[in-house]
Structure formats: structure tokens, C-alpha cells
Amino acid sequence: MDTTWQISPILERYFGGASYLLVTALACGLLAGWVLGILFTRIPTWRRVVLASLRIVTILLLMVAMLRPERVYTELQKQSATLAILIDQSRSMTLDDSLQGVSRWQLLRDSLEKCRQALAGLARDVDLRCYAFDEATVAVTQEDGRLALADRPAGEQSAYGRAMREVLRREDGKRLIGFILAGDGAQQTPGIDTDLPENAARQLAQQNCPLYTVSFGGRQRASQARDVIVESMPDDLAVFAKNRLTVTGTMRASGYVHRDLPLQLIVLDEAGNEKIVATESYRPARDGEQIRYQLGYVPQQPGEYKLIVRAVAQEGEATTSNNELPTYLTVLAGGLRVLYLQGELRREQRFLRRALASSPDIDVTLLTLHTRNRDRWPTDVSRYFEPGAFDVYILGDLDSAAFRPGQVGGEPPADLELLARTVQQGAGLLALGGWHAFRPGGYHKTPLAQVMPVPMDARVDRFVRQNFGEKIDTTLHWQGPLQMLPAEPWGTRHYLMQLAARPDNMAAWRKLPPLTGANKFRGVRDGAEVLAEDQHGHPLLVAGQPGGRVLAFAGDSTWRWVMQGESDAHRRFWRQAILWLARKDEVGEGSVWIRLDSRRYLPGQRVTFATGARSPAGDPLPRANLTATIVHPDGSQRPLRLVRQGEHFRGAATDCTQTGSYTVQVVARDEGQELGQHQSRFMVYLTDRELSGVTADPTLLQNLAAQTGEYGGRALTPEELPALLEELSQKPLQLEEKVKLTVTYWDRGYLLLLLVGVLSTEWFLRKKWKLV
């Protein structure tokens, strides 16, 4: 045992090495003062010697307290070892697929019973720590090598990574000589499990601890574990009434190779009655194959419906609780159907469609007749122009040659003649500018010229045409920059041109970036209204009503508004344009909206959503006061707290543990007056994940053990478990480790008592001898 002495003066922190001199000087000063005092005191010599001795002892005690001497020595200490055993007790262990003809769980219990004596012997020499896990990890007691395991496992999940991390947390600071993991390797956890077993295996490797995995069950008999699983489907669906809905997702089947497996799409009404609306059969070519399915359905009535994708139960399935997935379908009423016809895919159409897509009540379909496919022109698009097919048509930079000319006034009619008739019967039309729009695109020679609010005459403009491959005719266009402004008298008052409150509206327009150019209009038709013009007075936006409503917009560069930070103005302008064309501008009701982050949750999961209120123009209502309530499946209601985030609110519910349908209700008010309300539903469901894909996964266990192979970790069969325990018992189970110990003397209580005793003795003698 090595021993050394060291001192650390109390003043070393402040004076460093000079602290030794200060302590010495202080001791010498005290000694000198006391010696002088005694020398000049007339007392017998023996008394002087007694007092001097007491004072010297006092000074020595003070020096010990100030120098703080320590004795440092090392000695060998024995450190005990810990062996951890972790056992899977989830329901997948009840499956009977072992070669011995018993369940995985029974095979595990039998294996441990054979190792009873070996475990009892190890428990006398090491700290034997046993655990069992499913979705949680619990300690298991052992007596004489027998583990107190359940007769039948009942766990609903098997979270290998979470359990391994939990055991390591509980055994933190101990010397692990081994970690035995026994199970089938079939890890089943809901959602995204961040506690990966690979991370726990790496942590064991960092501690030089071998991981021994014992696998029960095997992949080679997967066909015996029959199961059909609906793995995925969209969790939130929306479609306009009488439009086709396509539901896609994935399913997986084991044990049913080359057998037709029917898959159904089911709609539930408010009373809970089921109606099968689509059925398709799929045939797996191999066990465990993932199959992508597609089911179609055309809802007729608006509303919110529960939708289920269900695989028809098959004979011999291990469980049928994973045969279906539910969600909610929102069928929208009154939604505007917009057809956007475009030639080349320019920036304007991309930004315009994005602006309209932000409105849930506007459904935009893009029909591209690209100029690179001119050899296929004209294209028959007459079915798109039938009355009732769409509410609003947007005609982008697309040459008239793309359309089937037909026989004007004959049967069948020309495409653009059919479009003109549909507009006259009430559909809206928005014509945008471009190199091949209006007169440059040859529309003055088509029936569509009859409904345009700007004059286009085939006789007057018979030589006007922008042919492909020729230089752009700049005489047909105004060169930018062109500042778009509301025109007097119609534009300043028109619904479409309101970007802000009336006093601030002109300022809002003036701060928008200018257009890069525009088509030249040859005047305005009688009865048409100029809504916008540039700084030179040239008309940029003209409105007419030849039956339906029509807008002729000379520009094609409002995308610059978005690029320079005016996305709100851009979105509002184009939404108002579509609403005006569809005659929806007169609807005065605001709308409350709810957007759930998901429509399906597992019990206990956090449910989150966004909500807000909009004006008829689609603008947020920042002054609106929103209150939210959640209705549970049993009918009980609880208020939800909303937190404002910019122009909308966020909310969350955390107590949704009961399975069934929940409803989130939001009411918007402004100064006590109700603006509107809305509700949206979601469901909490429980699927049998533990018996989904019930084949064992020994590969997972092998890979985990391999991460500690450098330290002896390996994968074992149940028959090799006794040999492993015997191997562990032969290892040095106790480790001698050098430990550095420090003994201090200056902070002991007896030092203080001794100092007080010496001072008290001196004071008593001086008092007795009448020296004070």
C-alpha cells in the first residue's frame, strides 16, 4: 500500500505558493507574542513552562487547521459483477412455430428450467438482475435460479430498444459481465420508435459488455403464421361531391401465396351503417410481399364520412384486428371547379395555381397542351367544355391552334364555340396575357371573340398573328414596367380590386411590383368595365358579362408580387377573381376552419390541430376570438386551450385514451357576435400490432449480438444457453481494482475539541494563578 502526505493551505486559493509563508509568518508572530508575554510575567519557572507548553500546542493545532495535511494512499478493492437477463413477454411469444412443437414462450421457460442450477450458482457469485419486457420493462425476481415469469405472456407490444435502454439505465455504474436478451426478435411498436435496439447494443459495446441473444421461433416457418395486414392508407381525405376519389395504400400478406385476397372500401353513414362502395382482389406472389392497392369511389352528397379499407378475413389468420384501417372523408359542397388551360408551363400558372390551392373550396385542374407537341394539335378537349363540367375556365398563354376548329355553327361545334356557349350559359372565363394570347394567338378568328370584353375582329385584325418560330411582334404588347392600379370609376369600388380597407386600398396597389409587360387591347367593348390600368392609362383588366362573367387580363407576371414579399395580396387578388367569376362574391358569411394534423391516433397519443377564421375573401380575421371543445366517444366534453400563432391558432388534446370517434368543435366570435363554427372528427383506434407480421426475426438478434462480437457477444440457440452460463461461471467474477483514498485530519471534530480544551486549560490556570 503506497502512502504519501500532502498539505493544502487554507490561503492557497488566494495567494498560491505564498500561502505557506503567510501561515509560517502568522505562527511565528503568535509564538513570539506569547513567548514575550510569558517572559515578562513574574511567575515561577515551572508555571512559565506549563503555560508555554499549552501555547505551543495551541499554535501547532492552528497550523494543522491552516495547512490542512492529508494522507493519500492506494489499496486494492474487490468490485462485484452484474449479469443482466432481459426476456420478451409479449403475445408474439405465444405462437407455436418451434421445431419442438411447443410455443415460443413454453420453449423459453423450459430452457430456463434446464439452466436453473447454473443460474443459482451464478447468483451466489454475481449480482443477477432479471427483467421482462413488452411495452414496459419490469424486474423479475428469482429464487434458487428459478425466475418468476408469467404463465402466459400478454404484452401488446415488444419494444426491444426501449427495454434494453431501460435496463442499462437501471444498472448504470455497475460492472456488467454480460447481457442476455431472449425473445423472438419480432419488434412491434407504434409510430416511430426513437429507442432503436441498435443504439443500445452500441452502448453495451462502449462498456466492453458482451450481448448474448437467444432466439425463439424462426422465419423458415413463416407460411404457418397466416396474416393479412392493411398497412397504410391516407389518414385525411377530401374531395368535392360527384368527383372521383382514389384511395391508395399498401397491404401485406403471409401464408396466402397465389390466393385472391379481396380488399373493400367501406363508407359508414351517421348511423354507423356500412356500405361497400368498391372491391378489388389482389394476389400475392410470395410470402410477406407488400402490395400497393388502389380503390375508387365517387361520393354524391357533401358531408363528413367514416371510411374503412378492409381486407376480407381469411381462414386461419392469426388475428383479424389488423385487417382494416379507418379514416375520415370530407366531401365538399359548393366547391368551385376550375380548369386551367396552358401551353408552355410558365411561372404565372405555377404561382397562380398555388395561390388558388390555398383555398380549400377551390379545386384547380391543369390541362397542358404544350407547344412542343404542336404536331399533335389540334386536340379534342370538347368534354371539358360541356356545360356543368367546370365553374370557371382559365385560358393561359395558349395558342388557338391547339383547339379543334370544327365547323362554326355546325355539329359537332368547334371546341372554342362550345366554350363560348358554356360561358354564355353562366360559366366564368379568365383570359390571361402572353405571347400567344388574345389577338397574337389568333383568338380574334374564333367564336371565343364573341364573349370577350375587349374587341377582337377577324376583318380588322386579319393580318395580326404571332406565328411560332418568328420574332415576337412587339407592336402587339406594352413594354414594362407597368404599375397595375385600380381604374376609375369601376375599379376603385369593385369587389375584385379590394386588397385592403377602402382608405388603404390604393396604397396597397402602389406598393406591388410592376408587371414586366402586357398585351395591347384595341379598346373596350360596350358595356364592359375597365377594372385596372397602368400608369399610362392603358387597360390591363377588363370585365364583361355576356351571360357568365369574363375577365380579360393583359398581364402574365403577377408572380413577381410573390417573389417580392406580397404573397398575401397575390393570393387575395386571384381568389377574389375566381369568386367573382363564379358569382360567389355576394356570399357574406365568413368561415371557420379546422385542420387536424392526423385523423387517426393510437390511445394516449397527442392530438394536434390548427384552426382559424376567414372572411368571404379568404383573408384571416385576426380579431376573431376562438374557443375549442373536444367531445369524447362517451359524450363528455372538455375545453381545449388555443395558442395564437400568427394569423391562426394551435391546439392539442392529450387525454384521448378511449377508442372511438372524437369531435373537435371551434366557435369564432368577434365582440360577442358569432362569426361561425366548424367541427372536425378524428378517431382513436387500437390495432393488434403484436401479432402483425408474426414471424420471428432472428436476424435482428444476430445483428445486435454482432455489434459486441469484439467482447465475446454472439447469437445463440436455446440449446446453447446452459453452455453459456457455464462459461460465464468460469470467468473471474470479481475484479480487484486499485482505489485511491484520502484521509484528512484537519476537519475532524476532535481537533476542534482539543483546541478548545487547550485554550480552556490555559485560561483556567491563568485565572487560578491570578494572571488575569
XYZ file of N, CA, C and O in Angstrom, residues 9 49 61 172 182 317 338 477 498 542 664 686 713 726 738 772:
64
model
N -2.685 24.561 2.078
C -3.004 25.672 2.984
C -4.348 26.315 2.648
O -4.743 26.391 1.478
N 6.786 27.294 32.244
C 6.955 26.165 31.316
C 5.600 25.555 30.943
O 5.323 25.217 29.789
N -1.855 23.250 16.783
C -3.204 22.893 16.348
C -3.720 23.867 15.283
O -4.369 23.470 14.299
N -26.879 1.321 -14.374
C -25.804 2.284 -14.637
C -24.817 2.314 -13.476
O -25.207 2.323 -12.301
N -33.374 -12.552 -24.524
C -34.095 -13.728 -25.011
C -35.451 -13.306 -25.552
O -36.214 -12.615 -24.864
N -56.251 -17.029 -40.178
C -55.477 -15.834 -39.819
C -55.164 -15.820 -38.328
O -56.011 -16.177 -37.496
N -62.295 24.532 -61.246
C -61.612 25.446 -62.163
C -60.739 24.624 -63.105
O -59.983 23.751 -62.664
N -47.750 44.391 -77.937
C -47.544 44.315 -76.487
C -47.053 45.659 -75.953
O -46.358 46.414 -76.654
N -60.248 44.955 -54.299
C -60.042 45.375 -52.914
C -58.953 44.509 -52.256
O -59.186 43.358 -51.901
N -60.119 43.955 -67.794
C -61.432 44.376 -68.284
C -62.434 43.275 -67.969
O -62.148 42.086 -68.178
N -63.731 17.646 -32.605
C -63.197 18.953 -32.190
C -64.135 20.024 -32.731
O -64.385 20.079 -33.940
N -57.218 0.978 -31.939
C -56.181 0.078 -31.448
C -56.116 -1.120 -32.370
O -57.105 -1.832 -32.558
N -19.662 -11.187 -27.502
C -21.088 -11.281 -27.755
C -21.380 -12.138 -28.977
O -20.628 -12.141 -29.951
N -22.456 -21.746 -18.050
C -21.271 -22.423 -17.519
C -20.015 -21.637 -17.871
O -19.095 -21.499 -17.047
N -7.381 -1.019 -8.061
C -6.696 -0.052 -7.218
C -7.565 1.172 -7.016
O -8.038 1.751 -7.986
N -4.816 37.029 35.324
C -5.797 37.833 34.597
C -6.804 38.392 35.583
O -6.966 37.880 36.709
